[in-house]
Coordinates of C-alpha atoms in Angstrom, one line a residue:
Chain A
X58 CA 16.8 -56.7 -1.3
X59 CA 15.6 -54.2 -4.3
X60 CA 11.9 -53.7 -3.7
X61 CA 10.7 -52.6 -7.0
X62 CA 7.7 -51.7 -6.5
X63 CA 9.4 -48.2 -4.6
X64 CA 11.6 -48.0 -6.8
X65 CA 8.7 -47.7 -9.5
X66 CA 7.1 -45.5 -7.8
X67 CA 10.5 -43.5 -7.2
X68 CA 10.5 -43.6 -10.7
X69 CA 7.4 -42.1 -11.2
X70 CA 7.6 -39.3 -8.8
X71 CA 10.7 -38.6 -10.1
X72 CA 9.8 -38.3 -14.1
X73 CA 6.4 -35.9 -12.3
X74 CA 8.7 -34.1 -10.7
X75 CA 10.9 -33.2 -14.4
X76 CA 7.7 -32.2 -15.5
X77 CA 6.5 -30.6 -13.2
X78 CA 9.3 -28.0 -12.8
X79 CA 9.3 -27.2 -16.9
X80 CA 5.3 -26.4 -16.8
X81 CA 6.0 -24.8 -13.8
X82 CA 9.1 -22.8 -15.3
X83 CA 7.0 -22.1 -18.5
X84 CA 3.6 -20.9 -15.9
X85 CA 3.7 -17.6 -15.1
X86 CA 2.3 -13.9 -15.3
X87 CA 4.5 -12.6 -18.0
X88 CA 3.7 -15.4 -20.7
X89 CA 6.7 -16.3 -21.8
X90 CA 7.6 -20.0 -23.8
X91 CA 10.5 -22.4 -24.3
X92 CA 10.5 -21.3 -27.8
X93 CA 10.1 -17.6 -27.2
X94 CA 13.8 -17.7 -25.4
X95 CA 15.5 -20.7 -27.7
X96 CA 14.8 -17.5 -30.4
X97 CA 16.0 -14.3 -27.6
X98 CA 18.7 -13.8 -27.4
X99 CA 19.9 -13.9 -23.6
X100 CA 20.4 -9.7 -23.4
X101 CA 16.5 -9.9 -23.5
X102 CA 14.0 -9.0 -20.8
X103 CA 12.2 -11.8 -20.4
X104 CA 15.8 -13.7 -19.9
X105 CA 15.9 -12.0 -17.2
X106 CA 12.3 -12.1 -15.8
X107 CA 12.8 -16.2 -16.8
X108 CA 16.1 -16.4 -15.0
X109 CA 16.5 -14.0 -12.2
X110 CA 13.0 -14.7 -12.0
X111 CA 10.8 -17.6 -12.0
X112 CA 14.2 -20.2 -12.2
X113 CA 14.9 -19.3 -9.4
X114 CA 12.2 -18.9 -7.5
X115 CA 10.4 -22.9 -9.8
X116 CA 14.4 -24.2 -7.9
X117 CA 13.5 -22.9 -5.0
X118 CA 9.9 -25.3 -4.7
X119 CA 11.7 -28.1 -4.9
X120 CA 14.1 -27.0 -2.4
X121 CA 11.7 -26.3 0.6
X122 CA 9.9 -29.0 -0.1
X123 CA 12.5 -31.4 0.0
X124 CA 13.7 -30.1 3.5
X125 CA 11.0 -30.2 5.4
X126 CA 9.7 -33.6 4.1
X127 CA 13.0 -35.3 4.5
X128 CA 13.0 -32.9 7.5
X129 CA 9.6 -34.5 8.6
X130 CA 10.3 -38.1 8.1
X131 CA 13.5 -37.5 9.9
X132 CA 11.6 -36.6 13.0
X133 CA 9.1 -37.7 12.9
X134 CA 11.5 -41.6 12.7
X135 CA 13.9 -40.8 15.8
X136 CA 10.3 -39.9 18.4
X137 CA 8.1 -42.6 16.6
X138 CA 5.8 -40.1 17.1
X139 CA 3.3 -39.6 13.5
X140 CA 2.9 -36.5 15.2
X141 CA 6.3 -35.3 15.3
X142 CA 6.6 -32.4 13.0
X143 CA 10.1 -30.0 11.8
X144 CA 8.2 -27.4 14.1
X145 CA 8.3 -28.9 16.6
X146 CA 12.4 -28.8 18.1
X147 CA 11.1 -25.2 18.9
X148 CA 13.9 -24.3 15.3
X149 CA 10.8 -22.4 13.3
X150 CA 9.5 -20.8 16.8
X151 CA 12.8 -20.0 17.3
X152 CA 13.7 -18.6 13.6
X153 CA 10.3 -16.1 14.3
X154 CA 11.9 -14.8 16.8
X155 CA 14.6 -13.9 15.5
X156 CA 13.0 -12.2 12.4
X157 CA 10.5 -10.7 15.0
X158 CA 13.9 -9.4 17.0
X159 CA 16.0 -8.2 13.6
X160 CA 11.4 -6.7 12.5
X161 CA 10.9 -4.0 15.8
X162 CA 15.0 -3.3 16.7
X163 CA 15.9 -1.5 14.3
X164 CA 19.4 -1.5 13.3
X165 CA 21.0 1.2 11.9
X166 CA 21.5 -1.1 8.6
X167 CA 22.8 -0.3 5.0
X168 CA 19.6 -0.1 3.1
X169 CA 21.0 -3.2 1.2
X170 CA 21.5 -6.0 3.9
X171 CA 18.5 -4.2 5.4
X172 CA 16.2 -6.4 2.6
X173 CA 17.9 -9.6 4.1
X174 CA 18.3 -8.9 7.8
X175 CA 14.8 -11.7 8.1
X176 CA 16.8 -13.9 6.3
X177 CA 20.0 -13.5 8.1
X178 CA 18.4 -13.1 11.7
X179 CA 15.7 -15.9 10.7
X180 CA 18.8 -18.3 9.8
X181 CA 21.1 -17.6 13.2
X182 CA 17.2 -18.4 14.6
X183 CA 17.1 -21.4 14.1
X184 CA 21.2 -22.1 14.3
X185 CA 21.2 -21.1 18.2
X186 CA 17.9 -23.5 18.6
X187 CA 19.6 -26.3 16.9
X188 CA 22.7 -25.6 19.4
X189 CA 20.3 -25.0 22.0
X190 CA 18.8 -29.1 21.4
X191 CA 22.5 -30.1 20.7
X192 CA 23.4 -29.2 23.7
X193 CA 20.6 -30.6 25.8
X194 CA 20.4 -33.1 23.7
X195 CA 23.3 -34.5 25.5
X196 CA 23.1 -33.2 28.7
X197 CA 20.0 -35.7 28.6
X198 CA 22.2 -38.1 26.7
X199 CA 19.4 -38.5 24.5
X200 CA 17.0 -38.9 26.4
X201 CA 13.9 -38.3 23.6
X202 CA 10.7 -38.0 26.4
X203 CA 12.8 -35.0 27.6
X204 CA 14.6 -33.3 24.7
X205 CA 10.1 -33.4 23.8
X206 CA 9.8 -31.5 26.3
X207 CA 12.4 -28.9 26.1
X208 CA 11.2 -28.6 22.3
X209 CA 8.3 -27.5 23.3
X210 CA 9.3 -25.3 26.5
X211 CA 11.2 -23.3 23.2
X212 CA 7.9 -23.2 21.5
X213 CA 6.2 -21.7 24.3
X214 CA 9.2 -19.5 25.1
X215 CA 9.3 -18.2 21.7
X216 CA 5.3 -17.3 21.1
X217 CA 5.5 -15.4 24.2
X218 CA 8.4 -13.4 23.0
X219 CA 7.5 -12.7 19.8
X220 CA 4.1 -12.1 21.2
X221 CA 6.2 -9.3 23.4
X222 CA 7.4 -7.7 20.5
X223 CA 5.0 -7.6 18.3
X224 CA 2.8 -6.1 21.6
X225 CA 5.8 -3.4 21.6
X226 CA 5.5 -3.3 17.2
X227 CA 4.3 -0.3 15.2
X228 CA 1.4 -0.9 12.5
X229 CA 4.0 -1.4 10.3
X230 CA 6.2 -4.1 11.9
X231 CA 2.9 -5.6 12.8
X232 CA 1.9 -6.1 9.6
X233 CA 6.1 -7.4 8.7
X234 CA 5.8 -9.2 11.0
X235 CA 2.7 -10.8 10.6
X236 CA 2.8 -11.1 6.6
X237 CA 6.2 -13.2 7.4
X238 CA 5.0 -15.5 9.4
X239 CA 2.2 -16.6 6.4
X240 CA 5.4 -18.0 4.6
X241 CA 5.6 -17.3 1.0
X242 CA 8.2 -18.2 -2.1
X243 CA 9.1 -15.1 -3.7
X244 CA 12.4 -14.1 -1.6
X245 CA 13.0 -16.4 -4.1
X246 CA 16.7 -15.0 -6.1
X247 CA 20.3 -16.6 -6.6
X248 CA 22.1 -15.5 -4.1
X249 CA 19.6 -17.3 -1.2
X250 CA 18.7 -20.3 -3.1
X251 CA 22.9 -21.2 -3.6
X252 CA 23.3 -20.6 0.1
X253 CA 20.3 -22.7 0.3
X254 CA 21.2 -25.5 -1.8
X255 CA 24.9 -25.9 -0.5
X256 CA 22.7 -26.6 3.0
X257 CA 19.8 -28.3 2.2
X258 CA 21.5 -31.2 -0.7
X259 CA 24.5 -32.1 2.0
X260 CA 22.2 -32.8 4.6
X261 CA 19.9 -34.0 2.5
X262 CA 23.0 -37.1 1.0
X263 CA 23.9 -37.9 4.8
X264 CA 20.2 -38.7 5.9
X265 CA 19.6 -41.0 3.1
X266 CA 22.8 -42.9 4.4
X267 CA 21.4 -42.8 7.8
X268 CA 18.0 -44.6 6.2
X269 CA 19.3 -48.0 7.1
X270 CA 20.1 -47.2 11.0
X271 CA 16.6 -44.7 11.2
X272 CA 15.0 -47.9 10.0
X273 CA 16.6 -50.5 13.4
X274 CA 15.5 -47.4 14.9
X275 CA 11.9 -48.4 14.3
X276 CA 12.5 -51.9 16.2
X277 CA 13.8 -49.5 20.0
X278 CA 16.5 -47.7 21.1
X279 CA 17.6 -50.9 23.0
X280 CA 16.6 -53.6 20.1
X281 CA 19.4 -51.2 17.8
X282 CA 21.9 -50.8 20.1
X283 CA 21.9 -55.2 20.1
X284 CA 21.9 -54.7 16.1
X285 CA 24.9 -52.3 16.6
X286 CA 24.3 -49.6 16.3
X287 CA 25.5 -46.0 18.3
X288 CA 21.9 -45.5 19.1
X289 CA 22.7 -41.5 20.9
X290 CA 25.3 -40.6 18.0
X291 CA 22.8 -41.7 15.6
X292 CA 19.5 -39.7 16.9
X293 CA 22.2 -36.8 17.4
X294 CA 22.8 -36.9 13.5
X295 CA 19.9 -37.1 12.8
X296 CA 18.4 -34.5 14.9
X297 CA 20.9 -32.2 13.8
X298 CA 20.2 -32.8 10.3
X299 CA 17.2 -32.1 10.3
X300 CA 16.9 -29.1 12.6
X301 CA 19.6 -27.2 9.9
X302 CA 17.2 -28.6 6.8
X303 CA 14.4 -27.1 8.9
X304 CA 16.3 -24.0 9.7
X305 CA 17.2 -23.0 6.6
X306 CA 13.8 -23.7 5.0
X307 CA 12.4 -21.6 7.4
X308 CA 14.6 -18.5 6.9
X309 CA 14.0 -18.2 3.2
X310 CA 10.4 -19.0 3.1
X311 CA 9.2 -18.4 6.8
X312 CA 7.0 -21.1 8.0
X313 CA 5.1 -23.0 5.7
X314 CA 2.8 -25.8 7.1
X315 CA 1.8 -29.3 6.4
X316 CA 4.8 -30.0 3.9
X317 CA 6.9 -31.5 7.1
X318 CA 3.9 -33.4 8.8
X319 CA 2.0 -34.8 5.9
X320 CA 4.2 -36.2 2.7
X321 CA 5.4 -37.9 4.7
X322 CA 2.8 -40.3 6.1
X323 CA 1.3 -40.3 2.1
X324 CA 4.5 -41.7 1.7
X325 CA 4.2 -44.8 4.3
X326 CA 1.0 -45.5 3.0
X327 CA 2.2 -45.3 -0.9
X328 CA 5.8 -46.7 -0.4
X329 CA 5.7 -48.9 3.2
X330 CA 7.9 -47.6 5.8
X331 CA 11.3 -48.6 5.1
X332 CA 13.5 -45.5 5.5
X333 CA 15.8 -45.8 2.2
X334 CA 12.6 -45.5 0.5
X335 CA 10.9 -43.7 2.7
X336 CA 13.5 -40.5 2.3
X337 CA 13.7 -40.3 -1.4
X338 CA 10.3 -40.1 -2.2
X339 CA 9.2 -37.5 0.6
X340 CA 11.9 -35.7 -0.8
X341 CA 9.9 -35.9 -4.5
X342 CA 6.6 -35.9 -2.7
X343 CA 7.5 -32.8 -1.0
X344 CA 8.9 -31.0 -3.4
X345 CA 5.8 -31.6 -5.8
X346 CA 3.8 -30.6 -3.4
X347 CA 5.4 -27.5 -2.8
X348 CA 5.9 -26.2 -7.0
X349 CA 2.0 -27.4 -7.0
X350 CA 1.0 -25.3 -4.5
X351 CA 3.9 -22.3 -5.8
X352 CA 3.2 -22.3 -8.6
X353 CA -0.9 -21.9 -8.4
X354 CA 0.0 -19.1 -5.9
X355 CA 1.3 -17.0 -7.9
X356 CA -0.6 -18.1 -10.7
X357 CA -4.6 -18.0 -9.8
X358 CA -4.5 -14.6 -9.3
X359 CA -2.0 -12.8 -10.8
X360 CA -0.8 -10.5 -11.1
X361 CA -1.0 -10.5 -7.7
X362 CA 0.1 -13.3 -5.4
X363 CA -1.6 -15.4 -2.7
X364 CA -0.3 -17.6 0.3
X365 CA 1.5 -20.3 -1.1
X366 CA 0.7 -21.8 2.7
X367 CA -2.5 -22.1 1.6
X368 CA -2.4 -23.6 -1.2
X369 CA -0.5 -26.8 -0.2
X370 CA -2.9 -27.5 2.5
X371 CA -5.7 -26.4 0.5
X372 CA -4.1 -29.0 -2.0
X373 CA -2.4 -31.7 0.3
X374 CA -5.3 -31.9 2.5
X375 CA -8.4 -33.2 1.1
X376 CA -5.8 -36.0 -0.8
X377 CA -4.8 -36.5 2.7
X378 CA -8.0 -37.8 3.8
X379 CA -8.9 -40.3 1.4
X380 CA -5.9 -41.9 1.9
X381 CA -7.0 -42.4 5.6
X382 CA -10.2 -43.5 4.7
X383 CA -9.0 -45.8 2.3
X384 CA -6.7 -47.8 5.0
X385 CA -9.5 -47.6 7.1
X386 CA -11.7 -49.5 4.0
X387 CA -8.8 -51.6 3.6
X388 CA -8.5 -53.1 7.7
X389 CA -11.9 -53.7 7.4
Chain B
X195 CA 10.4 9.7 -47.6
X196 CA 11.5 12.3 -45.1
X197 CA 8.5 14.0 -43.9
X198 CA 6.5 10.6 -43.3
X199 CA 9.4 10.1 -41.3
X200 CA 8.7 14.0 -39.1
X201 CA 4.7 12.9 -39.9
X202 CA 6.2 9.8 -38.0
X203 CA 7.6 11.2 -35.1
X204 CA 5.2 13.2 -34.3
X205 CA 3.4 10.3 -34.0
X206 CA 5.0 8.2 -31.9
X207 CA 6.6 11.1 -29.3
X208 CA 3.5 11.4 -27.7
X209 CA 3.2 7.1 -26.9
X210 CA 6.6 7.4 -26.2
X211 CA 6.7 9.5 -23.7
X212 CA 3.9 8.4 -21.6
X213 CA 4.8 6.5 -18.9
X214 CA 3.1 3.3 -17.7
X215 CA 2.6 3.8 -14.0
X216 CA 1.8 0.9 -11.6
X217 CA 0.4 2.3 -8.2
X218 CA 1.4 0.8 -5.2
X219 CA -0.8 3.4 -1.9
X220 CA -4.1 4.4 -2.1
X221 CA -2.2 7.8 -1.5
X222 CA 0.1 7.4 -3.9
X223 CA -3.2 6.3 -6.6
X224 CA -5.4 9.1 -5.1
X225 CA -2.6 11.7 -6.2
X226 CA -2.0 10.2 -9.6
X227 CA -6.1 11.2 -10.6
X228 CA -5.9 14.8 -8.9
X229 CA -2.8 15.2 -11.0
X230 CA -4.6 13.5 -13.9
X231 CA -2.0 11.5 -14.9
X232 CA -4.0 8.5 -14.7
X233 CA -3.9 7.2 -18.4
X234 CA -0.6 6.5 -17.6
X235 CA -1.7 4.3 -14.6
X236 CA -1.9 0.8 -15.6
X237 CA -2.4 -1.6 -11.7
X238 CA -2.2 -0.2 -8.6
X239 CA -2.1 -2.5 -5.5
X240 CA -5.7 -3.3 -3.0
X241 CA -5.4 -0.8 -1.0
X242 CA -6.0 1.9 -3.3
X243 CA -9.8 1.8 -3.7
X244 CA -10.1 5.2 -4.2
X245 CA -11.0 7.3 -7.4
X246 CA -14.2 4.4 -8.3
X247 CA -12.4 4.3 -11.4
X248 CA -9.2 2.8 -9.6
X249 CA -10.3 -0.6 -8.7
X250 CA -11.4 -1.3 -12.0
X251 CA -7.6 -1.1 -12.8
X252 CA -5.6 -5.4 -12.4
X253 CA -4.8 -5.8 -8.8
X254 CA -1.1 -6.0 -8.2
X255 CA -2.3 -7.2 -4.4
X256 CA -1.3 -5.6 -0.8
X257 CA 1.7 -3.8 -0.5
X258 CA 4.1 -5.6 1.1
X259 CA 3.0 -9.3 -0.3
X260 CA 3.2 -8.4 -3.8
X261 CA 4.9 -11.3 -6.7
X262 CA 7.6 -9.4 -8.8
X263 CA 6.8 -11.2 -12.0
X264 CA 2.7 -9.7 -11.9
X265 CA 4.4 -6.3 -11.6
X266 CA 6.7 -6.7 -15.1
X267 CA 4.7 -9.1 -17.0
X268 CA 2.5 -5.4 -17.0
X269 CA 5.9 -4.1 -19.2
X270 CA 5.8 -1.5 -16.4
X271 CA 8.3 1.7 -16.9
X272 CA 7.5 3.4 -13.1
X273 CA 6.8 1.7 -10.6
X274 CA 5.2 4.5 -8.1
X275 CA 5.7 3.2 -4.2
X276 CA 4.8 4.6 -1.2
X277 CA 7.3 4.1 1.7
X278 CA 5.2 1.2 3.6
X279 CA 5.9 -0.6 0.8
X280 CA 9.2 -1.1 2.1
X281 CA 12.7 -3.0 2.4
X282 CA 11.1 -5.0 -0.4
X283 CA 13.0 -7.7 -2.7
X284 CA 10.1 -7.1 -5.1
X285 CA 10.3 -3.8 -5.8
X286 CA 14.3 -5.0 -6.0
X287 CA 13.7 -7.5 -8.5
X288 CA 11.6 -4.9 -10.4
X289 CA 13.4 -1.9 -10.2
X290 CA 16.9 -4.6 -10.9
X291 CA 15.1 -5.8 -14.2
X292 CA 15.0 -2.0 -15.4
X293 CA 12.5 -0.5 -14.4
X294 CA 12.2 3.3 -12.3
X295 CA 11.3 2.7 -9.7
X296 CA 9.9 5.6 -7.1
X297 CA 9.4 5.8 -3.4
X298 CA 7.2 7.7 -1.8
X299 CA 6.9 9.6 2.2
X300 CA 4.9 6.8 4.0
X301 CA 4.7 9.8 6.6
X302 CA 1.4 10.1 9.4
X303 CA 1.6 13.8 9.3
X304 CA 0.2 16.3 6.9
X305 CA 3.4 18.4 5.9
X306 CA 3.7 14.6 4.4
X307 CA 1.4 15.0 2.2
X308 CA 3.0 18.1 -0.7
X309 CA 6.3 15.7 -0.3
X310 CA 3.9 12.9 -1.8
X311 CA 3.2 15.7 -4.6
X312 CA 5.6 16.8 -5.3
X313 CA 7.1 12.8 -5.7
X314 CA 5.1 11.8 -8.4
X315 CA 4.5 14.9 -10.3
X316 CA 8.2 14.2 -11.2
X317 CA 8.1 11.3 -11.6
X318 CA 5.3 11.5 -14.4
X319 CA 6.3 15.0 -15.7
X320 CA 3.2 16.7 -14.3
X321 CA 5.1 19.7 -12.2
X322 CA 3.3 22.2 -12.4
X323 CA -0.1 20.1 -11.9
X324 CA 1.6 19.4 -8.7
X325 CA 2.3 23.0 -8.0
X326 CA -1.0 24.0 -8.8
X327 CA -2.2 21.1 -6.5
X328 CA 0.3 21.6 -3.6
X329 CA -0.5 24.9 -3.0
X330 CA -4.3 24.3 -3.0
X331 CA -3.7 21.0 -0.2
X332 CA -1.0 23.9 1.5
X333 CA -4.6 26.5 2.2
X334 CA -7.0 23.5 3.2
X335 CA -3.8 22.9 5.2
X336 CA -3.7 26.6 6.8
X337 CA -7.3 27.1 7.2
X338 CA -7.4 23.6 10.0
X339 CA -7.3 26.0 13.6
X340 CA -4.3 26.4 15.2
X341 CA -5.4 26.4 19.0
X342 CA -5.8 23.8 20.9
X343 CA -9.5 22.3 22.0
X344 CA -9.0 20.3 25.4
X345 CA -11.2 17.8 23.8
X346 CA -10.0 13.7 24.2
X347 CA -11.0 11.7 21.4
X348 CA -10.1 7.9 21.6
X349 CA -9.8 6.4 18.1
X350 CA -10.9 2.7 18.1
X351 CA -9.9 -0.3 15.6
X352 CA -11.6 -2.5 15.3
X353 CA -10.5 -5.7 12.5
X354 CA -12.5 -9.1 12.2
X355 CA -11.1 -11.7 14.3
X356 CA -8.7 -9.3 15.6
X357 CA -9.4 -8.3 19.4
X358 CA -10.7 -3.7 19.8
X359 CA -7.9 -2.2 20.1
X360 CA -7.4 1.4 20.9
X361 CA -4.6 4.2 18.6
X362 CA -1.8 4.7 21.0
X363 CA 1.1 7.7 20.1
X364 CA 2.9 7.0 17.2
X365 CA -0.3 6.4 14.9
X366 CA -2.0 7.3 11.9
X367 CA -5.0 8.5 14.5
X368 CA -2.8 9.9 16.8
X369 CA -0.9 12.5 13.8
X370 CA -5.0 12.8 12.6
X371 CA -6.8 13.2 16.2
X372 CA -3.2 15.8 16.7
X373 CA -2.9 17.7 13.3
X374 CA -7.3 19.1 14.4
X375 CA -5.7 20.7 17.8
X376 CA -6.9 18.0 19.7
X377 CA -6.0 15.3 22.5
X378 CA -5.6 11.7 21.5
X379 CA -7.3 10.5 25.0
X380 CA -4.9 7.0 24.6
X381 CA -2.1 9.2 24.1
X382 CA -0.1 8.2 26.7
X383 CA 0.6 4.9 24.4
X384 CA 2.6 3.5 22.1
X385 CA 1.0 2.4 18.6
X386 CA -2.3 0.0 19.3
X387 CA -3.0 -1.2 21.4
X388 CA -6.0 -4.4 22.6
X389 CA -9.5 -2.1 25.0
X390 CA -8.7 -2.4 28.7
X391 CA -11.8 -1.5 30.8
X392 CA -10.3 0.7 33.1
X393 CA -7.6 2.0 31.0
X394 CA -10.6 2.4 28.8
X395 CA -12.2 5.0 32.0
X396 CA -9.0 6.6 32.6
X397 CA -8.5 8.0 29.4
X398 CA -12.2 9.6 30.0
X399 CA -12.7 10.0 25.7
X400 CA -15.4 13.5 25.2
X401 CA -15.4 11.8 21.6
X402 CA -15.0 8.5 20.2
X403 CA -13.8 8.5 16.9
X404 CA -14.3 5.3 14.5
X405 CA -14.7 3.8 10.9
X406 CA -17.3 2.8 9.2
X407 CA -16.5 -1.3 8.8
X408 CA -15.1 -0.7 11.9
X409 CA -19.1 0.2 13.3
X410 CA -20.0 -3.0 11.0
X411 CA -17.3 -5.5 12.7
X412 CA -18.6 -5.0 16.2
X413 CA -22.6 -4.7 14.7
X414 CA -23.5 -1.2 14.7
X415 CA -23.5 1.4 17.3
X416 CA -25.3 0.3 19.9
X417 CA -23.0 -2.9 20.2
X418 CA -19.8 -0.5 20.3
X419 CA -21.6 1.3 23.8
X420 CA -21.3 -2.6 25.5
X421 CA -17.3 -2.3 24.9
X422 CA -16.3 -2.8 28.7
X423 CA -15.5 0.7 30.5
X424 CA -16.9 3.0 27.6
X425 CA -20.6 3.3 28.9
X426 CA -18.7 4.6 32.2
X427 CA -16.4 7.1 30.0
X428 CA -18.1 11.1 28.8
X429 CA -18.0 10.4 25.2
X430 CA -20.2 6.8 26.1
X431 CA -23.1 8.7 28.9
X432 CA -23.9 11.4 25.6
X433 CA -23.1 8.9 23.8
X434 CA -20.9 10.9 21.6
X435 CA -19.9 9.3 18.4
X436 CA -17.8 10.4 14.9
X437 CA -18.1 7.6 12.2
X438 CA -15.1 8.8 10.0
X439 CA -14.1 8.2 6.2
X440 CA -10.5 5.8 7.5
X441 CA -8.8 6.0 4.3
X442 CA -9.3 9.5 4.0
X443 CA -8.1 11.0 7.3
X444 CA -6.0 7.9 8.3
X445 CA -4.3 8.1 4.3
X446 CA -2.1 11.0 5.9
X447 CA -3.0 11.9 1.8
X448 CA -5.6 14.7 -0.6
X449 CA -8.2 14.1 1.3
X450 CA -6.7 14.2 4.9
X451 CA -6.8 18.5 5.2
X452 CA -10.6 18.2 5.1
X453 CA -11.6 14.7 7.2
X454 CA -9.0 17.0 9.5
X455 CA -11.1 19.7 9.1
X456 CA -14.7 17.4 10.1
X457 CA -13.4 16.5 12.6
X458 CA -12.0 19.4 14.1
X459 CA -15.8 20.7 13.3
X460 CA -17.5 17.5 15.4
X461 CA -15.0 18.2 18.6
X462 CA -16.6 22.7 18.4
X463 CA -19.6 21.5 18.4
X464 CA -19.6 18.9 20.9
X465 CA -18.3 22.4 23.2
X466 CA -20.9 23.9 22.4
X467 CA -23.8 21.5 24.2

């Protein structure tokens, strides 16, 4: 069964995303057009800036946007709860705690490594929480409500620990900590981007291949079981994959809200709730939203930049409200 | 023809030698102006508000939230950055794009001030001006009274949206208070701490010190004395308040020795009461 409308929607979004990427790669504090690039020799400073600063940033925005939105869609599907979001299982807060530890408890590290320390710490933190959730979900035998409680407990625990650390921290560490929490894509550099892509792309593909199972899960665990799915295993795999997506995203960009919670809802309005279309739709819409937000973040207040998390909410929020209102009117 | 080329070289050399400088850190910018090198300055960060002319330059944002492309678009040849902006991937990216990045000390001590001047002077090739300025500043530092005075000072930080905090040790305020030969009333605890009623009473400050903006955030002096516990302290009973210029006193830049002197004088006048 091919859903013509959804296919059309996806194609439109893909075209829009590609156009937006080209436009975003042309916008920035430094005015450099594709034509200027074409004429300049590769060794030139503008190529330097385009290749090493702007291009990785555009690609990173797309990758992180996809990761956040898809993991949100999967979490909402697995928990069959529209309020589920990537932060729910405590992965972001685990990453936040690891970053706080890295900032407040100084290690004697070579300066080159010290720069990447928050990123590495966040990755380790989110990985640890993912493992914790993984083993818990085994112990709880896939009992989802218990898993949610575990997530809430991890969130509370990590939040408190970050509180203790920020209480212990000095002035400068405190500022570093609070800025990390705001989320930003300014850390975009090739090594980080490549590692990100290596983790995000396979996870996205694997999730897409499980989309049909995710649909069956919507009928309820029992029904899904009778339709021939190993329910617990599937839930397990879906959660770990989306945890991997969130962990990767958080470690490079800090906590960027809104994308994971709202984009899947918007896509459900537009494409329906078939996950085979919902997942790629969320990926494309998440990428578009974060790319637009980040492009504005780095061009609006040139030569400075704004926190991107503010802009995702500012752009996405009104649109989402409008959709809800329209939906409401449709029902009347 | 030869003459023309020589003339051209003579005319262009000074402009080739001039740097395009981006200054990151309020203290750094202030020093650049004091060395009369502001003509080379093309941008500053959001903490650089002094002197007033600096505020007219393009603002590259908060020192810990810089944008590499935004800074590179200004085509700088030199970025002078306070150590408080580090570690920073953005500064590393800028350095990798071929721009010289020089780090200026970010310590909260009087000894750091001459160091900052020398670093900036060397980077801008204004060593002789820097030497003169260092002498002037060391003179001011030397004039600060050495003998300690048993006056306990409490520095209150009130930023909107945050709890009212008191400065413990390892803070810029602690450094300033001790440099004035006074005691930090909250010196036994580290960093900035939320104001607690009993803690304030036990600290028994003789003098309360607050920034102009902080006082505004609290809603004026009357509101300040309403803070928990403050009314029961020696400072609170006699309403001894010193409103300070936070950038001057806590920035550990060119204005700091004089600001410390003012603090010392305020404390000395208390003792005569």
